[in-house]
Short mmCIF file of C-alpha atoms in Angstrom, two decimals:
data_model
loop_
_atom_site.label_atom_id
_atom_site.label_comp_id
_atom_site.label_asym_id
_atom_site.label_seq_id
_atom_site.Cartn_x
_atom_site.Cartn_y
_atom_site.Cartn_z
CA MET D 1 26.11 88.26 184.11
CA ASN D 2 27.68 88.39 187.59
CA VAL D 3 26.16 87.82 191.02
CA ASN D 4 25.40 91.53 191.52
CA ASP D 5 23.46 91.61 188.24
CA VAL D 6 21.53 88.58 189.41
CA TYR D 7 20.58 90.33 192.65
CA GLU D 8 19.52 93.50 190.84
CA GLN D 9 17.40 91.51 188.37
CA ARG D 10 16.00 89.16 191.01
CA ASN D 11 12.37 89.98 190.21
CA SER D 12 12.79 88.80 186.60
CA PHE D 13 13.61 85.16 187.45
CA PHE D 14 10.06 83.94 187.90
CA LEU D 15 8.65 81.91 185.02
CA GLU D 16 5.04 82.35 183.96
CA ALA D 17 3.74 79.55 181.74
CA PRO D 18 2.19 80.78 178.45
CA ALA D 19 -1.57 80.34 178.09
CA ALA D 20 -1.09 77.68 175.40
CA LEU D 21 1.16 75.64 177.69
CA LYS D 22 -1.32 75.91 180.56
CA GLY D 23 -4.09 74.76 178.24
CA GLY D 24 -1.98 71.81 177.10
CA ILE D 25 -1.22 70.83 180.70
CA TYR D 26 -4.88 70.85 181.74
CA ALA D 27 -5.82 68.94 178.58
CA ALA D 28 -3.20 66.29 179.40
CA ILE D 29 -4.56 65.93 182.95
CA GLY D 30 -8.06 65.62 181.49
CA ILE D 31 -6.92 62.85 179.12
CA GLY D 32 -5.35 61.03 182.06
CA LEU D 33 -8.51 61.22 184.18
CA LEU D 34 -10.71 60.04 181.30
CA THR D 35 -8.32 57.16 180.61
CA LEU D 36 -8.35 56.11 184.27
CA GLY D 37 -12.15 56.22 184.29
CA TYR D 38 -12.37 54.02 181.21
CA GLY D 39 -9.56 51.77 182.44
CA PHE D 40 -11.20 50.96 185.77
CA TYR D 41 -14.35 50.07 183.86
CA ALA D 42 -12.50 47.84 181.33
CA ASP D 43 -9.55 46.29 183.22
CA GLY D 44 -8.86 47.49 186.75
CA SER D 45 -5.59 45.68 187.50
CA ARG D 46 -4.00 46.73 184.18
CA THR D 47 -5.08 50.32 184.87
CA TRP D 48 -3.39 50.24 188.29
CA GLY D 49 -0.28 48.87 186.58
CA ALA D 50 -0.30 51.78 184.12
CA PHE D 51 -0.85 54.16 187.05
CA LEU D 52 2.07 52.63 189.00
CA PHE D 53 4.70 52.67 186.26
CA ASN D 54 3.84 56.19 185.04
CA LEU D 55 3.84 57.47 188.62
CA PHE D 56 7.15 55.75 189.32
CA PHE D 57 8.66 57.27 186.16
CA PHE D 58 7.86 60.85 187.20
CA PHE D 59 8.56 60.22 190.90
CA CYS D 60 12.09 59.22 189.87
CA LEU D 61 12.54 62.57 188.10
CA GLY D 62 11.47 64.40 191.26
CA LEU D 63 13.54 62.33 193.68
CA GLY D 64 16.46 62.38 191.21
CA GLY D 65 16.36 66.18 191.20
CA MET D 66 16.58 66.33 195.00
CA ALA D 67 19.27 63.64 195.15
CA PHE D 68 21.36 65.39 192.47
CA ALA D 69 21.12 68.66 194.41
CA ALA D 70 22.25 66.83 197.57
CA MET D 71 25.20 65.27 195.70
CA GLN D 72 26.38 68.72 194.64
CA ASP D 73 25.95 70.08 198.17
CA VAL D 74 28.10 67.30 199.66
CA ILE D 75 31.07 68.12 197.43
CA GLY D 76 30.42 71.87 197.18
CA ALA D 77 30.13 71.76 193.37
CA HIS D 78 29.90 75.19 191.71
CA TRP D 79 29.08 74.34 188.11
CA GLY D 80 25.48 73.25 188.68
CA ARG D 81 24.30 76.23 190.72
CA PRO D 82 22.60 78.07 187.80
CA ILE D 83 20.39 75.01 187.15
CA ARG D 84 19.81 73.98 190.77
CA ARG D 85 16.34 75.50 190.91
CA ILE D 86 15.22 73.45 187.89
CA GLN D 87 16.14 70.31 189.84
CA GLU D 88 14.21 71.63 192.84
CA GLY D 89 11.26 72.35 190.53
CA PHE D 90 11.31 68.64 189.65
CA GLY D 91 11.59 67.86 193.36
CA ALA D 92 8.38 69.80 194.02
CA PHE D 93 6.56 66.82 192.46
CA VAL D 94 7.80 64.46 195.21
CA PRO D 95 5.02 65.35 197.73
CA VAL D 96 2.39 65.01 194.99
CA ALA D 97 3.81 61.64 193.94
CA ILE D 98 3.86 60.41 197.53
CA ALA D 99 0.18 61.37 197.94
CA LEU D 100 -0.59 59.33 194.79
CA PHE D 101 1.44 56.39 196.11
CA VAL D 102 -0.62 56.50 199.31
CA ILE D 103 -3.82 56.34 197.23
CA TYR D 104 -2.36 53.39 195.33
CA LEU D 105 -1.43 51.56 198.54
CA ILE D 106 -4.89 52.14 200.02
CA ALA D 107 -6.39 50.71 196.81
CA VAL D 108 -4.12 47.64 197.02
CA ALA D 109 -5.01 47.11 200.68
CA THR D 110 -8.77 47.45 200.11
CA GLY D 111 -9.07 45.99 196.61
CA ILE D 112 -10.46 49.15 195.00
CA GLY D 113 -10.72 48.75 191.21
CA GLY D 114 -9.02 45.36 191.24
CA ALA D 115 -5.81 46.69 192.84
CA ASP D 116 -5.60 43.62 195.12
CA LYS D 117 -4.96 41.51 192.01
CA VAL D 118 -1.86 43.51 190.99
CA TYR D 119 0.42 41.59 193.40
CA ARG D 120 0.06 37.84 192.93
CA TRP D 121 1.56 37.09 196.34
CA ILE D 122 -1.19 39.13 198.05
CA GLU D 123 -3.92 37.36 196.09
CA ASP D 124 -2.35 33.92 196.64
CA PRO D 125 0.29 33.77 199.45
CA SER D 126 0.85 30.04 198.84
CA ILE D 127 2.99 30.73 195.74
CA LEU D 128 5.81 31.73 198.12
CA SER D 129 5.52 28.67 200.38
CA HIS D 130 8.67 27.07 198.89
CA PHE D 131 10.74 30.27 199.01
CA HIS D 132 12.09 30.61 202.52
CA GLY D 133 12.75 34.24 203.38
CA LYS D 134 10.45 35.59 200.70
CA ASP D 135 7.41 34.08 202.44
CA LYS D 136 8.38 36.10 205.54
CA TYR D 137 9.36 39.29 203.65
CA LEU D 138 6.42 39.54 201.24
CA VAL D 139 3.64 39.78 203.81
CA PRO D 140 0.98 42.51 203.30
CA GLY D 141 1.30 44.19 206.72
CA TRP D 142 5.11 44.24 206.60
CA PHE D 143 4.99 45.40 202.96
CA PHE D 144 2.73 48.40 203.71
CA LEU D 145 4.82 49.33 206.76
CA ARG D 146 8.09 49.30 204.79
CA VAL D 147 6.76 51.36 201.90
CA GLY D 148 5.04 53.77 204.28
CA VAL D 149 8.22 54.42 206.28
CA VAL D 150 10.23 55.01 203.08
CA LEU D 151 7.65 57.40 201.65
CA ALA D 152 7.41 59.34 204.93
CA SER D 153 11.22 59.61 205.17
CA ILE D 154 11.60 60.84 201.58
CA LEU D 155 8.75 63.34 202.07
CA VAL D 156 10.21 64.86 205.25
CA LEU D 157 13.78 65.09 203.91
CA SER D 158 12.86 66.48 200.49
CA LEU D 159 10.60 69.15 202.02
CA TRP D 160 13.37 70.08 204.49
CA GLN D 161 15.86 70.42 201.62
CA LEU D 162 13.48 72.59 199.62
CA ARG D 163 12.54 74.80 202.58
CA LEU D 164 16.17 75.56 203.44
CA SER D 165 17.13 76.30 199.85
CA LEU D 166 14.14 78.54 199.15
CA LYS D 167 14.18 80.45 202.45
CA ARG D 168 17.51 82.13 201.72
CA ASP D 169 16.13 83.41 198.43
CA GLN D 170 13.03 84.76 200.15
CA LEU D 171 15.28 87.03 202.21
CA ALA D 172 17.01 88.24 199.04
CA MET D 173 13.68 88.84 197.31
CA ALA D 174 12.62 90.98 200.26
CA GLY D 175 15.70 93.17 199.70
CA GLN D 176 17.51 91.90 202.81
CA LYS D 177 20.78 91.31 200.97
CA ALA D 178 23.10 91.11 204.00
CA GLU D 179 20.74 88.77 205.87
CA ALA D 180 20.34 86.62 202.75
CA GLU D 181 24.13 86.32 202.35
CA ALA D 182 24.62 85.40 206.01
CA TYR D 183 21.78 82.89 205.97
CA GLY D 184 23.02 81.56 202.62
CA GLN D 185 26.37 80.65 204.20
CA GLU D 186 24.61 79.01 207.12
CA VAL D 187 22.42 76.95 204.77
CA LYS D 188 25.44 75.98 202.67
CA GLU D 189 27.22 74.52 205.70
CA LYS D 190 24.06 72.81 206.95
CA LEU D 191 23.32 71.20 203.58
CA LYS D 192 26.96 70.16 203.15
CA PHE D 193 26.82 68.34 206.50
CA TRP D 194 23.36 66.76 206.21
CA SER D 195 23.28 65.90 202.50
CA ALA D 196 25.46 62.79 202.95
CA PRO D 197 23.06 61.07 205.41
CA ILE D 198 20.12 62.30 203.33
CA LEU D 199 21.60 60.55 200.29
CA VAL D 200 21.98 57.35 202.32
CA VAL D 201 18.26 57.50 203.19
CA TYR D 202 17.30 58.32 199.59
CA GLY D 203 19.45 55.51 198.18
CA THR D 204 18.38 52.86 200.69
CA GLY D 205 14.74 53.91 200.66
CA PHE D 206 14.56 54.07 196.87
CA THR D 207 16.10 50.59 196.58
CA PHE D 208 13.59 49.01 198.98
CA MET D 209 10.74 50.95 197.40
CA GLY D 210 11.67 49.64 193.95
CA MET D 211 11.95 46.09 195.28
CA ASP D 212 8.60 46.24 197.08
CA LEU D 213 6.45 48.13 194.59
CA VAL D 214 7.94 46.92 191.31
CA MET D 215 10.17 43.86 191.67
CA SER D 216 7.66 42.02 193.88
CA LEU D 217 5.18 42.06 190.97
CA SER D 218 7.19 39.01 189.90
CA PRO D 219 7.51 37.42 193.35
CA LEU D 220 9.50 34.36 192.30
CA TRP D 221 12.19 36.53 190.68
CA PHE D 222 14.98 38.44 192.38
CA SER D 223 17.76 40.84 191.37
CA THR D 224 20.56 42.12 193.59
CA LEU D 225 21.30 44.77 190.93
CA TRP D 226 17.78 46.21 191.07
CA GLY D 227 18.57 49.34 193.13
CA GLY D 228 21.62 50.29 191.09
CA TRP D 229 19.85 49.61 187.81
CA GLN D 230 16.91 51.81 188.80
CA PHE D 231 19.34 54.53 189.92
CA ALA D 232 21.00 54.44 186.48
CA ILE D 233 17.60 54.88 184.79
CA MET D 234 16.67 57.66 187.22
CA MET D 235 19.82 59.69 186.56
CA GLN D 236 19.81 59.17 182.78
CA THR D 237 16.20 60.38 182.55
CA LEU D 238 16.93 63.24 184.96
CA MET D 239 19.77 64.55 182.78
CA ALA D 240 17.64 64.24 179.65
CA SER D 241 14.76 66.13 181.31
CA LEU D 242 17.10 68.83 182.67
CA LEU D 243 18.50 69.45 179.21
CA LEU D 244 15.05 69.74 177.65
CA VAL D 245 13.92 72.30 180.25
CA MET D 246 17.22 74.21 179.90
CA PHE D 247 16.65 74.51 176.14
CA MET D 248 13.01 75.51 176.64
CA ILE D 249 13.86 78.44 178.94
CA LYS D 250 16.95 79.54 177.02
CA GLY D 251 15.26 82.71 175.77
CA THR D 252 14.17 83.85 179.25
CA ASN D 253 16.13 85.84 181.85
CA VAL D 254 16.70 82.55 183.70
CA GLY D 255 18.18 81.10 180.52
CA LYS D 256 20.72 83.94 180.33
CA VAL D 257 22.25 82.74 183.60
CA ILE D 258 22.72 79.22 182.21
CA GLN D 259 25.96 79.04 180.22
CA ARG D 260 27.27 76.58 177.68
CA GLN D 261 29.28 74.92 180.45
CA GLN D 262 26.10 73.75 182.20
CA PHE D 263 24.75 72.26 178.96
CA HIS D 264 28.06 70.53 178.37
CA ASP D 265 28.30 69.09 181.89
CA VAL D 266 24.71 67.82 181.98
CA GLY D 267 25.23 66.35 178.50
CA LYS D 268 28.38 64.56 179.69
CA LEU D 269 26.49 63.14 182.66
CA MET D 270 23.68 61.98 180.37
CA HIS D 271 26.29 60.26 178.21
CA GLY D 272 27.92 58.65 181.25
CA PHE D 273 24.66 57.34 182.72
CA THR D 274 23.73 55.98 179.28
CA ILE D 275 26.78 53.72 179.51
CA PHE D 276 26.12 52.90 183.18
CA PHE D 277 22.53 51.90 182.38
CA ALA D 278 23.70 49.64 179.54
CA TYR D 279 26.39 48.06 181.74
CA LEU D 280 23.94 47.14 184.52
CA THR D 281 21.35 45.87 182.01
CA TYR D 282 23.97 43.63 180.40
CA ALA D 283 25.13 42.48 183.84
CA HIS D 284 21.57 41.35 184.60
CA VAL D 285 21.21 39.32 181.43
CA LEU D 286 24.73 37.86 181.48
CA THR D 287 24.50 36.71 185.11
CA TYR D 288 21.20 34.92 184.60
CA TRP D 289 22.29 33.42 181.30
CA TYR D 290 25.44 31.73 182.58
CA GLY D 291 23.82 30.95 185.95
CA ASN D 292 20.95 29.21 184.11
CA VAL D 293 18.54 29.62 187.04
CA PRO D 294 15.04 28.75 185.75
CA GLU D 295 12.99 31.19 187.85
CA GLU D 296 15.41 34.01 186.98
CA THR D 297 15.68 33.43 183.23
CA GLU D 298 11.90 33.04 182.92
CA TYR D 299 11.51 36.74 183.77
CA PHE D 300 13.42 37.68 180.60
CA ILE D 301 12.04 34.90 178.40
CA HIS D 302 8.50 36.11 179.12
CA ARG D 303 9.45 39.53 177.74
CA LEU D 304 11.00 38.03 174.61
CA HIS D 305 7.52 37.13 173.36
CA GLN D 306 4.98 39.41 171.71
CA PRO D 307 3.73 42.00 172.38
CA TRP D 308 6.76 42.91 174.51
CA PHE D 309 9.58 41.85 172.20
CA GLY D 310 9.50 45.03 170.10
CA LEU D 311 9.97 47.14 173.24
CA VAL D 312 12.84 44.92 174.40
CA ILE D 313 14.62 45.68 171.11
CA ALA D 314 13.74 49.39 171.19
CA VAL D 315 15.17 50.10 174.67
CA PRO D 316 18.86 49.33 173.93
CA ILE D 317 18.70 51.05 170.53
CA LEU D 318 16.98 54.26 171.68
CA GLY D 319 18.39 54.37 175.22
CA PHE D 320 21.94 53.21 174.55
CA LEU D 321 23.22 52.86 170.97
CA VAL D 322 21.87 56.15 169.57
CA PRO D 323 22.94 58.39 172.50
CA LEU D 324 26.24 56.50 172.95
CA TYR D 325 27.56 57.50 169.53
CA THR D 326 25.80 60.81 168.91
CA LEU D 327 26.82 62.32 172.27
CA ILE D 328 30.52 61.72 171.64
CA PHE D 329 30.74 65.06 169.80
CA LYS D 330 31.00 68.14 172.02
CA ALA D 331 28.42 70.14 170.07
CA ALA D 332 25.87 67.35 170.57
CA LYS D 333 25.72 68.29 174.25
CA TRP D 334 24.66 71.91 173.76
CA THR D 335 23.08 72.10 170.28
CA ALA D 336 19.31 72.08 170.69
CA TRP D 337 18.38 70.38 167.41
CA VAL D 338 20.80 67.50 168.17
CA THR D 339 20.60 67.17 171.95
CA GLY D 340 16.82 67.67 172.23
CA PRO D 341 15.84 64.66 170.07
CA ILE D 342 18.45 62.46 171.81
CA ALA D 343 17.04 63.43 175.22
CA CYS D 344 13.51 62.64 173.98
CA LEU D 345 14.64 59.22 172.70
CA ILE D 346 16.20 58.45 176.09
CA LEU D 347 12.98 59.39 177.90
CA LEU D 348 10.93 57.25 175.50
CA ALA D 349 13.31 54.29 175.95
CA GLN D 350 13.15 54.48 179.73
CA TRP D 351 9.38 54.84 179.67
CA PHE D 352 9.44 51.54 177.75
CA SER D 353 11.75 50.13 180.45
CA TYR D 354 9.25 50.91 183.20
CA LEU D 355 6.42 49.52 181.08
CA LEU D 356 8.42 46.29 180.60
CA MET D 357 9.06 46.02 184.33
CA ILE D 358 5.40 46.20 185.29
CA GLN D 359 2.81 45.49 182.59
CA PRO D 360 3.98 41.99 181.50
CA GLU D 361 3.32 40.85 185.07
CA ILE D 362 -0.23 42.27 185.09
CA VAL D 363 -1.65 42.08 181.55
CA LYS D 364 -3.42 38.73 181.25
CA ASP D 365 -4.36 38.73 177.55
CA ASN D 366 -1.14 39.50 175.67
CA SER D 367 -2.67 38.77 172.26
CA THR D 368 -4.88 41.87 172.25
CA TRP D 369 -2.61 44.27 174.17
CA VAL D 370 -1.97 47.72 172.70
CA PRO D 371 -0.45 50.53 174.79
CA GLY D 372 -3.41 52.95 174.55
CA LEU D 373 -4.32 52.82 178.23
CA GLU D 374 -0.69 53.26 179.30
CA ILE D 375 -0.24 56.28 176.99
CA GLY D 376 -3.42 57.92 178.27
CA VAL D 377 -2.31 57.58 181.90
CA PHE D 378 1.12 58.93 180.89
CA PHE D 379 -0.51 62.13 179.62
CA GLY D 380 -2.29 62.57 182.94
CA MET D 381 0.85 62.03 185.01
CA PHE D 382 2.93 64.26 182.71
CA GLY D 383 0.31 66.99 183.01
CA LEU D 384 0.40 66.76 186.80
CA PHE D 385 4.22 66.87 186.81
CA ALA D 386 4.26 69.88 184.44
CA LEU D 387 1.59 71.67 186.50
CA THR D 388 3.62 71.20 189.68
CA PHE D 389 6.77 72.51 187.98
CA THR D 390 5.08 75.58 186.45
CA MET D 391 3.40 76.48 189.76
CA PHE D 392 6.80 76.18 191.49
CA ALA D 393 8.49 78.34 188.81
CA LYS D 394 5.77 80.98 189.12
CA ARG D 395 6.16 81.28 192.90
CA ASN D 396 9.94 80.94 193.30
CA PRO D 397 12.88 82.61 191.52
CA MET D 398 14.35 80.01 189.15
CA VAL D 399 17.90 81.17 189.92
CA PRO D 400 19.24 80.49 193.46
CA ILE D 401 20.03 84.16 194.13
CA ALA D 402 21.33 83.77 197.69
CA ASP D 403 23.38 80.61 197.06
CA PRO D 404 26.99 81.54 198.00
CA LEU D 405 28.37 79.15 195.36
CA LEU D 406 26.47 80.83 192.51
CA LYS D 407 29.15 83.56 192.33
CA ASN D 408 31.89 81.05 191.48
CA ALA D 409 29.78 79.48 188.75
CA LEU D 410 28.98 82.82 187.13
CA ASP D 411 32.49 84.27 187.46
CA SER D 412 34.36 81.33 186.01
CA GLY D 413 31.75 79.56 183.92
CA HIS D 414 33.16 76.17 184.91
CA HIS D 415 34.16 74.13 187.93
#
């Protein structure tokens, strides 16, 4: 298929979710809402913890999609153009996630459902009295201001990115081919110029957001690798999710535009970020082990007890060892029955990672903990993410028709 074929078939690149999938999505959202209702009745702070880590997991997929698109715009990469709109479909969840983060922050500020007990330093500021710097940084007003500025910045920039990218296709869909091509070139140059500063804002904002919302749950602990480690998780899960969606739509007209080269390249990136994730995880543990700093090592020792220990063992096996060796073979990057399960294992492992970051700091009674509440909230958040993606795919062509770089990707099949 060449770029002219794409233009002629432009009306066939919308994706309508089957009735069964729609039913499953609404059922998942229903499960999530019921779980939240029960959770706030049974254990409010744990429920907010489950809400936070599941929201953060899917927010990272959305922000990762927008950041990955910006990375390709900076360098003018051709290879990823056929799958760009899938990334933007993930990015459509960013505004929804930010609205949910605002609800969460309001709950923390007002104590709704026990949310004020999620952060120990808000409930008892005196625990930071011996930590100079932290006692000035972790202050509620300053905390809410920082997170609010980051969320507002990410919202504005991601919406701007999406609007520019989609507008050129709207011209093409209206049959204004010449105008779409001219505007496509203009957008290409604009995104190439602005994507670098956008990535700086995304990277800096995401780092501070992770430190404030997640790392501060353990206020006496600190990691200078936190931003990079979270980025590694974000990109590994993004590549796994991209591959799963690419396989799912393979039989559609959109899938015909995606070639083996795209599967191979995304698979290679998933393999690479698997190693990067493992490297930064090991760097965490090694540094604290030989440094022998009590308040730092305690963070890990706490997670080496039940009920968390099984998850600590599962993450490196499912998220590193299995994909490390199975993805070495070329065919493992584009063969659905091999790549699909590996991608699912990676997503499961990193869901465990987020659970391990947050819940051990919130769950008070470890002896009776089972992950039912966390799984129920996951279904709700997954349903919301899937609903956002399917609504986006129904309203926008899932191939960037007016992207000037699409021609190179389709003509050569690799870049």
